[in-house]
Every structure is written in C-alpha cells, then in structure tokens.
Coordinates of C-alpha atoms and ligand atoms in Angstrom, one line a residue:
Chain E
X141 CA -9.4 -26.2 29.8
X142 CA -8.5 -22.7 30.3
X143 CA -9.4 -19.9 28.0
X144 CA -5.9 -19.9 26.5
X145 CA -6.3 -23.4 25.4
X146 CA -9.8 -22.9 24.1
X147 CA -8.7 -20.0 22.0
X148 CA -6.1 -22.2 20.6
X149 CA -8.4 -24.9 19.6
X150 CA -11.0 -22.5 18.2
X151 CA -8.2 -20.7 16.0
X152 CA -7.1 -24.3 14.8
X153 CA -10.7 -25.4 13.8
X154 CA -11.5 -22.1 12.0
X155 CA -8.3 -22.5 10.2
X156 CA -9.4 -25.9 9.0
X157 CA -12.8 -24.7 8.1
X158 CA -11.6 -21.8 6.0
X159 CA -9.0 -24.0 4.3
X160 CA -11.8 -26.2 3.2
X161 CA -13.8 -23.2 2.0
X162 CA -10.9 -21.8 0.0
X163 CA -10.4 -25.1 -1.8
X164 CA -14.1 -25.4 -2.4
X165 CA -14.0 -22.0 -4.0
X166 CA -11.1 -23.2 -6.6
X167 CA -13.3 -26.2 -7.3
X168 CA -16.5 -23.9 -7.7
X169 CA -14.6 -21.4 -10.0
X170 CA -13.3 -24.1 -12.5
X171 CA -16.6 -26.1 -12.5
X172 CA -18.8 -23.3 -13.1
X173 CA -16.6 -22.4 -16.0
X174 CA -16.6 -26.0 -17.4
X175 CA -20.3 -26.1 -17.0
X176 CA -20.4 -22.8 -19.3
X177 CA -22.2 -20.9 -16.3
X178 CA -19.7 -18.4 -16.1
X179 CA -16.9 -17.1 -18.0
X180 CA -14.3 -15.4 -15.7
X181 CA -11.7 -14.7 -18.1
X182 CA -13.7 -12.2 -20.0
X183 CA -13.8 -10.1 -17.1
X184 CA -10.2 -9.5 -17.7
X185 CA -11.3 -7.2 -20.6
X186 CA -13.1 -4.6 -18.3
X187 CA -9.7 -3.0 -17.8
X188 CA -8.7 -2.8 -21.5
X189 CA -12.2 -1.8 -22.8
X190 CA -13.0 1.0 -20.4
X191 CA -14.3 3.8 -22.3
X192 CA -17.5 5.4 -20.7
X193 CA -19.4 4.8 -23.9
X194 CA -18.3 1.1 -24.6
X195 CA -20.5 -1.7 -24.1
X196 CA -20.2 -3.1 -20.5
X197 CA -18.9 -6.7 -20.3
X198 CA -21.7 -7.6 -18.0
X199 CA -24.3 -5.0 -18.1
X200 CA -26.5 -4.0 -15.2
X201 CA -30.0 -3.5 -16.0
X202 CA -30.4 0.1 -15.1
X203 CA -28.1 2.8 -16.0
X204 CA -28.1 6.2 -14.1
X205 CA -29.1 8.3 -17.0
X206 CA -31.6 5.8 -18.1
X207 CA -32.9 5.8 -14.6
X208 CA -33.4 9.5 -14.8
X209 CA -35.3 9.3 -18.0
X210 CA -37.6 6.5 -16.7
X211 CA -38.6 8.8 -13.8
X212 CA -39.3 11.8 -16.0
Chain W
X218 CA -28.4 8.6 -25.8
X219 CA -27.4 12.0 -26.5
X220 CA -26.3 12.9 -23.1
X221 CA -24.2 9.7 -23.3
X222 CA -22.0 11.0 -26.2
X223 CA -20.9 14.0 -24.2
X224 CA -20.2 12.1 -21.1
X225 CA -16.8 12.1 -19.9
X226 CA -14.8 10.7 -17.1
X227 CA -14.3 13.3 -14.4
X228 CA -10.9 13.6 -12.8
X229 CA -11.0 16.6 -10.7
X230 CA -10.5 14.7 -7.5
X231 CA -7.9 12.2 -8.8
X232 CA -6.0 15.3 -9.8
X233 CA -6.1 16.8 -6.4
X234 CA -4.9 13.5 -4.7
X235 CA -2.1 13.3 -7.4
X236 CA -0.7 16.8 -6.3
X237 CA -0.9 15.5 -2.6
X238 CA 0.7 12.3 -3.5
X239 CA 3.8 14.4 -5.0
X240 CA 3.9 16.7 -2.3
X241 CA 3.9 14.2 0.5
X242 CA 6.3 11.9 -1.3
X243 CA 8.7 14.7 -1.5
X244 CA 8.4 15.7 2.2
X245 CA 8.3 12.1 3.5
X246 CA 11.4 11.2 1.6
X247 CA 13.4 14.2 2.5
X248 CA 12.8 13.4 6.1
X249 CA 13.6 9.7 5.4
X250 CA 16.9 10.8 3.9
X251 CA 17.6 13.2 6.7
X252 CA 16.8 10.3 9.4
X253 CA 19.1 8.0 7.6
X254 CA 22.0 10.3 7.6
X255 CA 21.3 11.2 11.2
X256 CA 22.0 7.4 12.1
X257 CA 25.2 7.5 10.2
X258 CA 26.2 11.2 11.5
X259 CA 24.5 11.9 14.8
X260 CA 25.6 15.6 14.8
X261 CA 22.7 16.1 12.3
X262 CA 20.2 15.6 15.2
X263 CA 21.0 19.0 16.3
X264 CA 20.0 21.3 13.4
X265 CA 16.4 22.3 14.5
X266 CA 16.5 21.9 18.2
X267 CA 13.8 19.3 19.4
X268 CA 12.0 19.4 16.0
X269 CA 15.1 18.0 14.4
X270 CA 15.9 15.0 16.4
X271 CA 15.6 11.5 15.1
X272 CA 12.9 10.7 17.6
X273 CA 10.7 13.3 16.6
X274 CA 11.3 12.8 12.8
X275 CA 11.1 9.0 12.5
X276 CA 7.3 8.8 13.3
X277 CA 7.0 11.9 11.1
X278 CA 8.5 10.0 8.2
X279 CA 6.5 7.0 8.5
X280 CA 3.3 8.7 8.9
X281 CA 3.9 11.1 6.0
X282 CA 5.0 8.3 3.6
X283 CA 2.1 6.0 4.8
X284 CA -0.9 8.2 5.5
X285 CA 0.4 11.2 3.1
X286 CA 2.0 9.7 0.1
X287 CA 0.8 6.0 -0.2
X288 CA -2.9 6.9 1.0
X289 CA -3.0 10.0 -1.4
X290 CA -1.8 7.6 -4.2
X291 CA -4.4 5.2 -3.5
X292 CA -7.2 7.7 -3.5
X293 CA -5.9 9.2 -6.7
X294 CA -5.8 5.9 -8.4
X295 CA -9.3 5.0 -6.9
X296 CA -10.9 8.0 -8.3
X297 CA -9.3 7.3 -11.6
X298 CA -9.7 3.7 -11.8
X299 CA -13.0 3.1 -10.4
X300 CA -14.9 5.4 -12.7
X301 CA -13.3 3.4 -15.6
X302 CA -13.9 0.0 -14.9
X303 CA -17.3 0.9 -13.6
X304 CA -17.9 2.7 -16.5
X305 CA -19.5 5.6 -14.7
X306 CA -18.3 9.4 -14.4
X307 CA -18.4 11.1 -11.2
X308 CA -19.9 14.0 -13.2
X309 CA -23.2 12.1 -13.2
X310 CA -23.8 12.4 -9.3
X311 CA -23.5 15.8 -7.8
X312 CA -23.8 14.0 -4.4
X313 CA -20.7 12.0 -5.3
X314 CA -19.0 14.8 -6.5
X315 CA -19.4 16.6 -3.3
X316 CA -18.6 13.9 -1.1
X317 CA -15.3 13.0 -2.7
X318 CA -14.3 16.8 -2.7
X319 CA -15.0 16.9 1.1
X320 CA -13.1 13.7 1.3
X321 CA -10.0 15.4 -0.3
X322 CA -10.3 18.7 1.7
X323 CA -10.7 17.0 5.1
X324 CA -8.1 14.8 4.4
X325 CA -5.6 17.3 3.4
X326 CA -6.5 19.6 6.4
X327 CA -6.3 16.6 8.7
X328 CA -3.0 15.6 7.3
X329 CA -1.5 19.1 8.0
X330 CA -2.8 19.1 11.6
X331 CA -1.5 15.5 12.0
X332 CA 2.0 16.5 10.7
X333 CA 2.0 19.6 13.1
X334 CA 1.0 17.7 16.3
X335 CA 3.7 15.1 15.6
X336 CA 6.1 17.7 15.2
X337 CA 5.2 19.2 18.5
X338 CA 5.5 15.9 20.1
X339 CA 2.0 14.8 20.7
X340 CA 1.8 11.0 20.4
X341 CA 0.1 7.7 21.5
X342 CA 3.3 6.2 21.2
X343 CA 2.0 3.3 19.1
X344 CA 3.9 2.6 15.7
X345 CA 1.9 3.9 12.7
X346 CA -1.1 4.9 15.2
X347 CA 0.7 7.7 16.9
X348 CA -2.1 10.3 16.3
X349 CA -4.1 11.4 19.1
X350 CA -7.7 10.9 19.6
X351 CA -9.0 14.1 17.9
X352 CA -7.1 13.2 14.7
X353 CA -8.3 9.7 15.0
X354 CA -11.8 11.2 14.8
X355 CA -10.9 13.0 11.7
X356 CA -9.3 10.2 10.0
X357 CA -12.7 8.1 10.6
X358 CA -14.5 10.7 9.2
X359 CA -12.3 11.0 6.0
X360 CA -12.4 7.0 5.8
X361 CA -16.4 7.2 6.0
X362 CA -16.6 9.8 3.2
X363 CA -14.4 7.6 1.0
X364 CA -16.4 4.8 1.8
X365 CA -19.6 6.8 0.6
X366 CA -18.1 7.9 -2.6
X367 CA -16.7 4.4 -3.3
X368 CA -20.2 2.6 -2.7
X369 CA -22.0 5.4 -4.2
X370 CA -19.9 4.9 -7.4
X371 CA -20.6 1.2 -7.2
X372 CA -24.2 1.7 -6.6
X373 CA -24.6 3.7 -10.0
X374 CA -22.2 1.7 -12.2
X375 CA -23.0 0.3 -15.5
X376 CA -20.6 -2.5 -15.7
X377 CA -22.2 -4.9 -13.3
X378 CA -19.2 -7.1 -12.6
X379 CA -16.9 -5.7 -10.3
X380 CA -13.3 -5.8 -11.9
X381 CA -10.8 -7.5 -9.4
X382 CA -9.1 -4.1 -8.7
X383 CA -12.4 -2.8 -7.2
X384 CA -12.3 -6.0 -4.8
X385 CA -9.0 -4.9 -3.7
X386 CA -9.9 -1.2 -3.3
X387 CA -13.1 -2.4 -1.2
X388 CA -10.8 -4.7 0.8
X389 CA -8.6 -1.8 1.6
X390 CA -11.5 0.2 2.8
X391 CA -13.0 -2.3 5.1
X392 CA -9.6 -3.8 6.3
X393 CA -8.3 -0.4 7.4
X394 CA -11.5 0.6 8.8
X395 CA -11.7 -2.5 11.2
X396 CA -8.1 -2.3 12.1
X397 CA -7.8 1.3 12.8
X398 CA -11.0 1.6 15.0
X399 CA -9.7 -1.4 17.2
X400 CA -6.3 -0.4 17.5
X401 CA -7.1 3.2 18.5
X402 CA -9.5 2.6 21.0
X403 CA -8.4 5.0 23.9
X404 CA -9.6 6.9 26.8
X405 CA -8.7 10.8 26.7
X406 CA -7.4 11.4 30.3
X407 CA -8.5 14.9 30.3
X408 CA -12.2 13.9 30.4
X409 CA -11.7 10.7 32.6
X410 CA -9.8 12.6 35.4
X411 CA -12.3 15.6 35.4
X412 CA -10.0 18.1 33.6
X413 CA -6.5 17.1 34.6
X414 CA -3.4 17.4 32.1
X415 CA -3.3 17.9 28.4
X416 CA -6.7 17.8 26.5
X417 CA -4.9 15.7 23.7
X418 CA -3.4 13.1 25.8
X419 CA -5.0 9.5 25.9
X420 CA -4.2 6.1 27.0
X421 CA -4.9 2.8 25.3
X422 CA -7.8 0.8 26.3
X423 CA -5.7 -2.3 26.2
X424 CA -2.8 -3.1 28.3
X425 CA 0.4 -5.2 28.5
X426 CA 0.5 -8.3 26.2
X427 CA -3.1 -7.5 24.9
X428 CA -2.2 -4.0 23.9
X429 CA 0.8 -5.4 22.1
X430 CA -1.1 -8.0 20.3
X431 CA -3.6 -5.5 19.1
X432 CA -1.0 -3.2 18.0
X433 CA 0.7 -5.7 15.8
X434 CA -2.3 -7.3 14.5
X435 CA -2.9 -3.5 13.3
X436 CA 0.6 -2.9 12.5
X437 CA 1.1 -5.9 10.3
X438 CA -2.1 -5.5 8.5
X439 CA -1.7 -1.8 8.1
X440 CA 1.1 -3.2 5.8
X441 CA -1.3 -5.6 4.3
X442 CA -4.2 -3.4 3.7
X443 CA -2.0 -0.1 3.2
X444 CA 1.1 -1.5 1.3
X445 CA -0.3 -4.5 -0.2
X446 CA -4.1 -4.7 -1.1
X447 CA -4.5 -1.2 -2.6
X448 CA -1.0 -1.6 -4.7
X449 CA -2.1 -5.0 -6.0
X450 CA -5.6 -3.1 -7.0
X451 CA -3.3 -0.6 -8.9
X452 CA -1.1 -3.3 -10.8
X453 CA -4.1 -5.1 -11.9
X454 CA -5.6 -2.2 -13.8
X455 CA -2.4 -0.4 -14.8
X456 CA -0.4 -3.0 -16.1
X457 CA -3.1 -4.6 -18.4
X458 CA -4.3 -1.1 -19.4
X459 CA -0.7 0.1 -20.3
X460 CA 0.3 -3.0 -22.2
X461 CA -2.9 -3.9 -23.7
X462 CA -2.7 -7.6 -22.3
X463 CA -5.7 -8.8 -20.2
X464 CA -4.8 -10.3 -17.0
X465 CA -3.1 -13.7 -17.5
X466 CA -5.6 -15.7 -15.3
X467 CA -8.6 -13.9 -13.9
X468 CA -9.3 -16.9 -11.7
X469 CA -5.8 -16.8 -10.2
X470 CA -6.6 -13.3 -9.3
X471 CA -9.8 -14.1 -7.4
X472 CA -8.2 -16.9 -5.6
X473 CA -5.2 -15.0 -4.6
X474 CA -7.6 -12.5 -3.4
X475 CA -9.3 -14.6 -1.0
X476 CA -6.2 -16.4 0.0
X477 CA -4.4 -13.0 1.0
X478 CA -7.5 -11.9 2.8
X479 CA -7.9 -15.3 4.8
X480 CA -4.0 -15.5 5.6
X481 CA -2.9 -12.0 6.2
X482 CA -5.1 -11.1 9.4
X483 CA -3.3 -14.0 11.3
X484 CA 0.2 -13.3 10.6
X485 CA 0.6 -10.1 12.7
X486 CA 2.0 -11.9 15.8
X487 CA 5.2 -12.7 13.9
X488 CA 6.0 -9.2 15.3
X489 CA 5.8 -10.6 18.8
X490 CA 8.1 -13.8 18.5
X491 CA 10.0 -14.7 21.7
X492 CA 7.9 -12.2 23.6
X493 CA 5.2 -12.8 26.3
X494 CA 2.4 -13.5 24.1
X495 CA 1.1 -17.2 24.1
X496 CA 3.4 -19.7 22.3
X497 CA 0.8 -21.1 20.1
X498 CA 0.1 -17.5 19.0
X499 CA 3.7 -17.1 17.9
X500 CA 3.7 -20.4 16.2
X501 CA 0.6 -19.4 14.3
X502 CA 2.0 -16.1 13.4
X503 CA 4.9 -18.0 11.9
X504 CA 3.1 -20.6 10.2
X505 CA 0.6 -18.1 8.5
X506 CA 3.5 -16.0 7.4
X507 CA 4.9 -18.8 5.4
X508 CA 1.7 -19.7 3.9
X509 CA 1.4 -15.9 2.7
X510 CA 3.9 -16.7 0.2
X511 CA 1.3 -18.8 -1.9
X512 CA -1.3 -15.9 -2.4
X513 CA 1.5 -13.2 -2.6
X514 CA 3.4 -15.1 -5.4
X515 CA 0.0 -16.1 -6.9
X516 CA -0.7 -12.2 -7.6
X517 CA 2.9 -11.4 -8.6
X518 CA 3.2 -14.4 -11.0
X519 CA -0.1 -13.5 -12.4
X520 CA 1.1 -9.9 -13.1
X521 CA 4.5 -11.2 -14.6
X522 CA 2.5 -13.8 -16.9
X523 CA 0.2 -11.0 -18.1
X524 CA 3.3 -9.9 -20.0
X525 CA 3.8 -13.3 -21.8
X526 CA 4.6 -12.8 -25.4
X527 CA 4.9 -9.3 -24.9
X528 CA 8.3 -8.8 -23.2
X529 CA 9.5 -6.6 -25.9
X530 CA 7.5 -4.0 -24.3
X531 CA 9.8 -4.2 -21.3
X532 CA 12.7 -2.5 -23.3
X533 CA 10.3 0.0 -25.2
X534 CA 8.0 1.2 -22.5
X535 CA 9.5 2.6 -19.3
X536 CA 6.4 2.3 -17.5
X537 CA 6.1 -1.3 -18.1
X538 CA 9.6 -1.5 -16.8
X539 CA 8.6 0.3 -13.4
X540 CA 5.7 -2.1 -13.1
X541 CA 7.4 -5.4 -13.7
X542 CA 10.2 -4.3 -11.3
X543 CA 7.6 -3.6 -8.8
X544 CA 6.0 -7.0 -9.0
X545 CA 9.5 -8.4 -8.8
X546 CA 10.1 -6.5 -5.5
X547 CA 6.8 -7.5 -4.3
X548 CA 7.9 -11.1 -4.7
X549 CA 11.4 -10.4 -3.1
X550 CA 9.9 -8.9 -0.1
X551 CA 7.0 -11.3 0.3
X552 CA 9.7 -14.1 0.4
X553 CA 11.9 -12.1 2.8
X554 CA 9.2 -11.4 5.2
X555 CA 8.1 -15.0 5.7
X556 CA 12.0 -15.9 6.2
X557 CA 12.2 -13.4 8.9
X558 CA 9.0 -14.8 10.4
X559 CA 10.7 -18.2 11.0
X560 CA 11.4 -18.4 14.9
X561 CA 15.1 -19.2 14.5
X562 CA 15.7 -16.7 11.9
X563 CA 13.7 -14.0 13.9
X564 CA 16.0 -14.6 16.9
X565 CA 18.7 -13.0 14.8
X566 CA 16.6 -10.6 12.6
X567 CA 14.5 -8.9 15.4
X568 CA 15.4 -5.5 16.5
X569 CA 18.1 -5.1 13.8
X570 CA 18.5 -3.2 10.8
X571 CA 17.4 -6.1 8.6
X572 CA 13.9 -5.1 9.1
X573 CA 14.0 -1.7 8.0
X574 CA 15.8 -3.1 5.1
X575 CA 12.8 -5.6 4.5
X576 CA 10.5 -2.7 4.8
X577 CA 12.3 -0.4 2.2
X578 CA 12.6 -3.2 -0.5
X579 CA 8.9 -3.6 -0.4
X580 CA 7.9 0.1 -0.1
X581 CA 10.5 1.7 -2.4
X582 CA 10.8 -1.0 -4.9
X583 CA 7.1 -1.9 -4.9
X584 CA 4.8 0.8 -3.3
X585 CA 6.6 3.7 -4.7
X586 CA 7.4 2.3 -8.1
X587 CA 3.8 1.4 -8.7
X588 CA 2.3 4.3 -7.5
X589 CA 4.8 6.5 -9.8
X590 CA 3.8 4.4 -12.9
X591 CA 0.2 4.6 -12.0
X592 CA 0.4 8.3 -11.9
X593 CA 2.5 8.5 -15.1
X594 CA -0.1 6.5 -16.9
X595 CA -2.9 8.7 -15.6
X596 CA -1.3 12.0 -16.5
X597 CA -1.7 12.0 -20.3
X598 CA -5.4 11.0 -19.9
X599 CA -6.2 13.5 -16.8
X600 CA -4.2 16.5 -18.5
X601 CA -4.4 15.5 -22.1
X602 CA -0.9 15.9 -22.7
X603 CA 2.0 13.5 -23.6
X604 CA 4.5 12.5 -20.7
X605 CA 7.2 15.3 -20.9
X606 CA 10.4 13.2 -20.9
X607 CA 11.1 9.6 -21.7
X608 CA 14.8 9.9 -21.3
X609 CA 14.3 11.4 -17.8
X610 CA 11.9 8.5 -17.0
X611 CA 14.5 6.1 -18.0
X612 CA 17.3 7.9 -16.1
X613 CA 14.9 8.1 -12.7
X614 CA 14.2 4.1 -13.4
X615 CA 18.0 3.5 -13.1
X616 CA 18.9 6.0 -10.4
X617 CA 16.1 4.5 -8.0
X618 CA 16.6 1.0 -8.7
X619 CA 20.3 1.3 -7.8
X620 CA 19.0 3.3 -4.8
X621 CA 16.8 0.3 -3.6
X622 CA 19.4 -2.1 -4.1
X623 CA 21.9 -0.1 -2.1
X624 CA 19.4 0.4 0.5
X625 CA 18.3 -3.2 1.1
X626 CA 21.8 -4.8 0.6
X627 CA 23.6 -2.4 3.2
X628 CA 20.7 -3.3 5.7
X629 CA 21.0 -6.8 4.9
X630 CA 24.6 -6.8 6.0
X631 CA 24.1 -4.4 8.7
X632 CA 21.3 -6.2 10.2
X633 CA 22.8 -9.8 10.2
X634 CA 26.2 -8.5 11.5
X635 CA 24.2 -6.7 14.2
X636 CA 22.2 -9.7 15.2
X637 CA 25.2 -11.9 15.2
X638 CA 27.3 -9.6 17.5
X639 CA 24.6 -9.0 19.9
X640 CA 24.4 -12.9 20.7
X641 CA 28.0 -13.8 20.3
X642 CA 29.5 -15.2 23.6
X643 CA 33.0 -16.1 24.5
X644 CA 33.9 -19.5 26.1
X645 CA 32.6 -18.6 29.4
X646 CA 29.1 -17.6 28.2
X647 CA 30.1 -13.6 28.5
X648 CA 29.0 -11.3 25.7
X649 CA 31.7 -10.6 23.4
X650 CA 30.7 -7.1 22.3
X651 CA 29.1 -4.1 23.7
X652 CA 26.4 -2.1 21.9
X653 CA 28.9 0.5 20.9
X654 CA 31.0 -2.1 18.9
X655 CA 28.2 -2.7 16.7
X656 CA 27.6 0.9 16.1
X657 CA 31.3 1.4 15.1
X658 CA 31.2 -1.6 12.6
X659 CA 27.9 -0.5 11.1
X660 CA 28.7 2.9 10.5
X661 CA 29.7 2.3 6.6
X662 CA 26.5 0.5 6.0
X663 CA 24.6 3.6 7.5
X664 CA 26.5 6.0 5.2
X665 CA 25.5 3.8 2.2
X666 CA 21.9 3.9 3.3
X667 CA 22.0 7.6 3.5
X668 CA 23.4 7.8 0.1
X669 CA 20.8 5.6 -1.3
X670 CA 18.3 7.9 0.2
X671 CA 19.9 10.9 -1.7
X672 CA 19.6 8.9 -4.9
X673 CA 16.2 7.9 -4.4
X674 CA 15.2 11.3 -3.4
X675 CA 16.7 12.8 -6.5
X676 CA 14.8 10.1 -8.4
X677 CA 11.5 11.1 -6.9
X678 CA 12.4 14.8 -7.6
X679 CA 12.8 13.8 -11.2
X680 CA 9.4 12.1 -11.2
X681 CA 7.8 15.4 -9.7
X682 CA 9.3 17.6 -12.3
X683 CA 8.6 15.1 -15.2
X684 CA 4.8 15.3 -13.8
X685 CA 4.8 18.9 -13.4
X686 CA 6.0 19.6 -16.9
X687 CA 3.5 17.0 -18.1
X688 CA 0.8 18.8 -16.4
X689 CA 1.9 22.4 -17.7
X690 CA 4.0 22.5 -21.0
X691 CA 4.1 19.0 -22.6
X692 CA 2.6 18.4 -26.1
X693 CA -1.1 18.4 -26.2
X694 CA -3.0 15.2 -27.3
X695 CA -5.8 15.4 -29.7
X696 CA -7.3 11.8 -28.4
X697 CA -7.0 9.8 -25.3
X698 CA -4.2 7.1 -25.8
X699 CA -6.0 3.6 -25.9
X700 CA -3.2 1.5 -24.1
X701 CA 0.5 2.7 -24.3
X702 CA 1.0 6.1 -22.7
X703 CA 2.6 8.6 -25.2
X704 CA 6.1 10.0 -24.2
X705 CA 8.3 12.7 -25.7
Ligands
HEM104 C1 14.4 8.4 0.3 C2 13.7 7.3 0.7 C3 13.5 6.8 2.0 C4 14.6 6.6 3.0 C5 16.0 7.2 3.0 C6 14.2 6.2 4.1 C7 14.7 6.1 5.5 C8 14.2 5.5 6.6 C9 14.9 5.3 7.8 C10 16.4 5.8 8.2 C11 14.1 4.9 8.8 C12 14.3 4.4 10.3 C13 15.0 3.0 10.5 C14 15.3 2.7 11.9 O1 14.8 3.2 12.7 O2 16.4 2.1 12.1 C15 12.9 4.6 8.1 C16 11.7 3.8 8.8 C17 10.6 3.5 8.1 N1 10.3 3.9 6.7 FE1 11.6 4.8 5.3 N2 12.8 5.9 4.1 C18 12.5 6.0 2.8 C19 11.2 6.0 2.1 C20 10.1 5.4 2.6 C21 8.9 5.1 2.0 C22 8.7 5.8 0.5 C23 8.2 4.5 2.8 C24 6.8 4.1 2.6 C25 5.8 4.2 1.5 C26 8.9 4.4 4.0 C27 8.4 3.5 5.3 C28 9.2 3.4 6.1 C29 8.5 2.5 7.4 C30 7.1 1.8 7.5 C31 9.5 2.6 8.4 C32 9.5 2.0 9.9 C33 10.2 0.6 9.5 C34 10.3 -0.1 11.0 O3 9.6 0.2 12.1 O4 10.9 -1.2 11.0 N3 10.2 4.8 3.8 N4 12.9 4.9 6.8

C-alpha cells in the first residue's frame, strides 16, 4: 500500500468517525434538554437582552469590577 | 454597584472599523466596476499605463474587497457585538482598549502598504494570498492583536454562556490563522541566495500539485472563514436584535456550526477537479461540497424561521429586508456552489464566467447586504442618531437587488455558453470555435455585468452617504432603541 492509498483510507475513516461524533452531538443536545440539565433555547435571549446592566442569562461567578473590589 | 450604573459600551474601535469598511468598500467596488468594464471594452485597459491594466487591478479588487472591506466589516461588528453579548464594556479594560486600537492602526497602515505594493506589481501570484512576505508578517501581527482583544474580552465577560455569534467569530479567528500561516509559508529569495534580486520576492515552500492543493485548501476556506462564518455570526446577532425575535432554534444553530466546521475544510479540492491531484481527493472535494448544503441551509433556514409570525416586518423595516434577502442569497449560492462541484458540471463550469457569477451572488447578495444592514443597525446606537433616510434605504435596496440579479444572470448565460462553445466538436472531432468566437458572443453579457457594477456601486455610495448623514446631521436620539432601528 503506498502513501496515497493510506491517505485515502485515513481520510475515509476519519470522516466516519466525525460523522458519528456529529450524530452523537445531536443526541446529546436533545437528551440533556429532555433531562432538564440544560436549556439551550433560552440562550437565544442573549442577543435580545444585551444591555450592560441587564442580568446575564448565565452569570459568571466573578465580574471584572467585583473582582477589583475584592482585591481592594 | 455605582460604577455599574454609569458603565456604557465603548464603540470607539467599532466606529474606526466602520469608517474603513465604507472606505474600502467604495474603493474596491470602483475597481470592480472598472475591471468589469475593461472586460467588455478593452480600450479601458490603457487609462493609467501599467497601473490601470486588468491584470494589476484584478488582484487589487479581490484583496481590497476581501481584506479591506469584508474584514473591516467583520472587525467593526465584532467590536460591537462581542461587548454586547458578553455584557462587558471595552472601557473596563485599558489593556484591551489599547490592544484593539493598536489592532486598528496596524491593520490600516498594513492595508495601505498592501494596496501600494499590489499596485506596483509585487505579488506571490497565489490567488487571495498575493501579498509578499513582509506584509504577511504584518497581517499575522494584526491577527494576533485581534485574538488578544477577543480572548481578553471573553476572559472578563459577565455573560458566562458564549452566544452563537461568538462561536462563529472565534472560528473565523482560528480558521484564518491556520489557513493563512500554512498557505503563505515561503522562502524570501534575497536571504536564501545571499543577497540576490529583490528583497520583497519569495517562492512558496510547496511545489507543483502540493502547492495547488494547499492553495485551494486555503482559497476555498478563505471563502468559508472570511465570507461565511463571520457573516453568519453577524446575522445571528443582528436579525434577532433588529426584529425582537430570538433565534428560531438555538440547537440547530449549534449543530449547523459543527456541521459547517467539519465539512467545509474538506471541500477545497473541488477547485482542482480534472487536474493532477489524486482522484480520491477530487471525489472527496465533490462529495463534501454536496454535503455542505446541509449545514449551510441549516443556518439559512434557521434565520428565515426566526421571522416566523413576524413577516410583516419585512415590508415595514428595510433592514429586515436586507437581512432576509441576504440569507436568501446565502441559500442560493450554497446550492449553486455544490452544483458546480459535481464533476460533470464542473467540466463545463470551470474557467468560465459562471464562477465569478457564483462568487458575486454570494458576495454582493449575502456578504455586502449583511454588512451594510449590520452597520445601519449599529449606527443609531453608536452615534446616538436615527438613520438619516428610510426612502434612500429603500431605493438602495431595490437598485442593488436589480444589480445583483443582472450580475449573476448575465454570468450564468455567459459562463454556460462559453463552456459549451469551448468543448463543441464537429463530426470529425475538430473544435468548432476558436477562443475569439466566444469573446464575440459574450460581449453583450460583459456589458450587462459592467452596467450591474455601476448600479451596485451607486447603491453603495447611497449607503455611504446615508451613513455619513446619520453620523453627522440626523435627528439625535434621547435613548437607545431596543430593537427596531429608528429612521427618518
Ligand atoms: C460593484 C461591485 C463589483 C463588481 C462590478 C465586481 C466585478 C468583478 C470582476 C469583473 C471580477 C473579475 C472576473 C474575471 O476575472 O472574470 C471580479 C472578481 C472577484 N470579485 Fe468582484 N466585483 C464587485 C464586488 C465584489 C465584492 C463586494 C466582493 C467581495 C466582498 C467581490 C469579490 C470578488 C472575488 C472573490 C473575485 C474573484 C473571483 C474568481 O476568482 O473567480 N467582488 N469582480
């Protein structure tokens, strides 16, 4: 088997692998929502409610200014 | 919390990039219109000596519209959108502010030098990668600065979840970084030869078929990560925000994202069908190009469905019109591309005018429409004034829509005619037409394309004027509009 043929097989199997990953991801997305672990659709609101002082949809633990205050 | 109340988004960098988007847009499209006219009327090649020939101006056109206009638009919207979806102001970090200003100025100076060197004829002779090595180094620096600003902002964000637009901007950053570095690997001949020849000159590190493969892996994905990914980032923010409707399906947007990332990188070899690259690679390029319809339409349909139940906005708000038409043209060109990538179709389409036809229904209908709509949406928020004229916006919309249709229909007819004439043989197997026969037949279509260029350019100048008036003399707004952009 020469290098070209090997490359062909490598590309083929990698494609299969990535396809499986992608389908797994679809299942993962729907399953975690069904189980109530995640709510992806509410993330769409990040674009609508995007004032700097509005409450984050998913808030991170420390905000920069609080961080500064803590350091003081 | 006191400091919070006074905190505002800082648009100074977004404004700077808005100006360059308009500037490079005008410049790039004037040159586009000129070269379109040159193809119809060759005498126009002799206006400016060597600097006015088609061969000098064509790379200038492509590079100015891609790296000048489109990238400026990407940066302008990024510095606007990122702050808002991350809920963090650039004013909160002096460091990020400094880096992003440096990003702008280095970009601007680099772009001017790039334009001058191309005009003087310095080129690596690789499509969309013409810049010689010193400019490549500047481009890498510009890109790194953008990355620092991007990940800096992400680092200090309040909104923990990254909105889908951010994913696309990050992909644009990473994708172009990888592609650009690999494709521009070259040896400066001056240093390698111990001081012979021009210091700017270099040769590619790859040769022959490998060079072609790397080049089109780059070339096609420059379309992916420059013309598709960041524009999708824009529409996922601006369409929901302008219409007040959240994305139809957030899950579908995630899925299309990974689908696009996975498939796009393998499709580049469709530029090399029937050439000397291994046959399986050509087939792979074809197959992946067809599969690419799925994630592309996944995004486009998601955008259109976002308007579900709100289609009345299409007639009431010209910005929605721009964006809906943009996603429609996105669907058109992501169907057309895969068709051209089928081997038997490609045998007719390759090297013909159908290819620039395809390019321009994508860029004029999708990229430029989306960038203009984004800047129109940003203007009232950045400059705190309403959009200067709704009438002008409407007129511009129709003028440019007609122009796009004239461009791609004339090139469809020209391209397919050309492809059929080139391969036509008589009963003895002799070619029926010589090259000049095709040129004669195609002349009217070239003239139509030049006309469409003039119309599109006028439309773009109307956009520029409307933006200028919005910045300077439109009615002032007392508070920021929440969704629909106010216009007079
Ligand atoms: C007034 C508008 C425009 C006109 C009249 C125009 C005209 C042209 C012409 C005549 C060519 C050369 C075609 C050939 O060699 O046969 C070309 C190439 C190209 N243009 Fe434009 N252009 C316009 C706007 C744009 C914009 C806004 C973009 C991108 C944002 C763009 C991207 C390109 C690209 C990528 C190519 C190379 C196509 C290829 O290699 O197949 N153009 N354009």
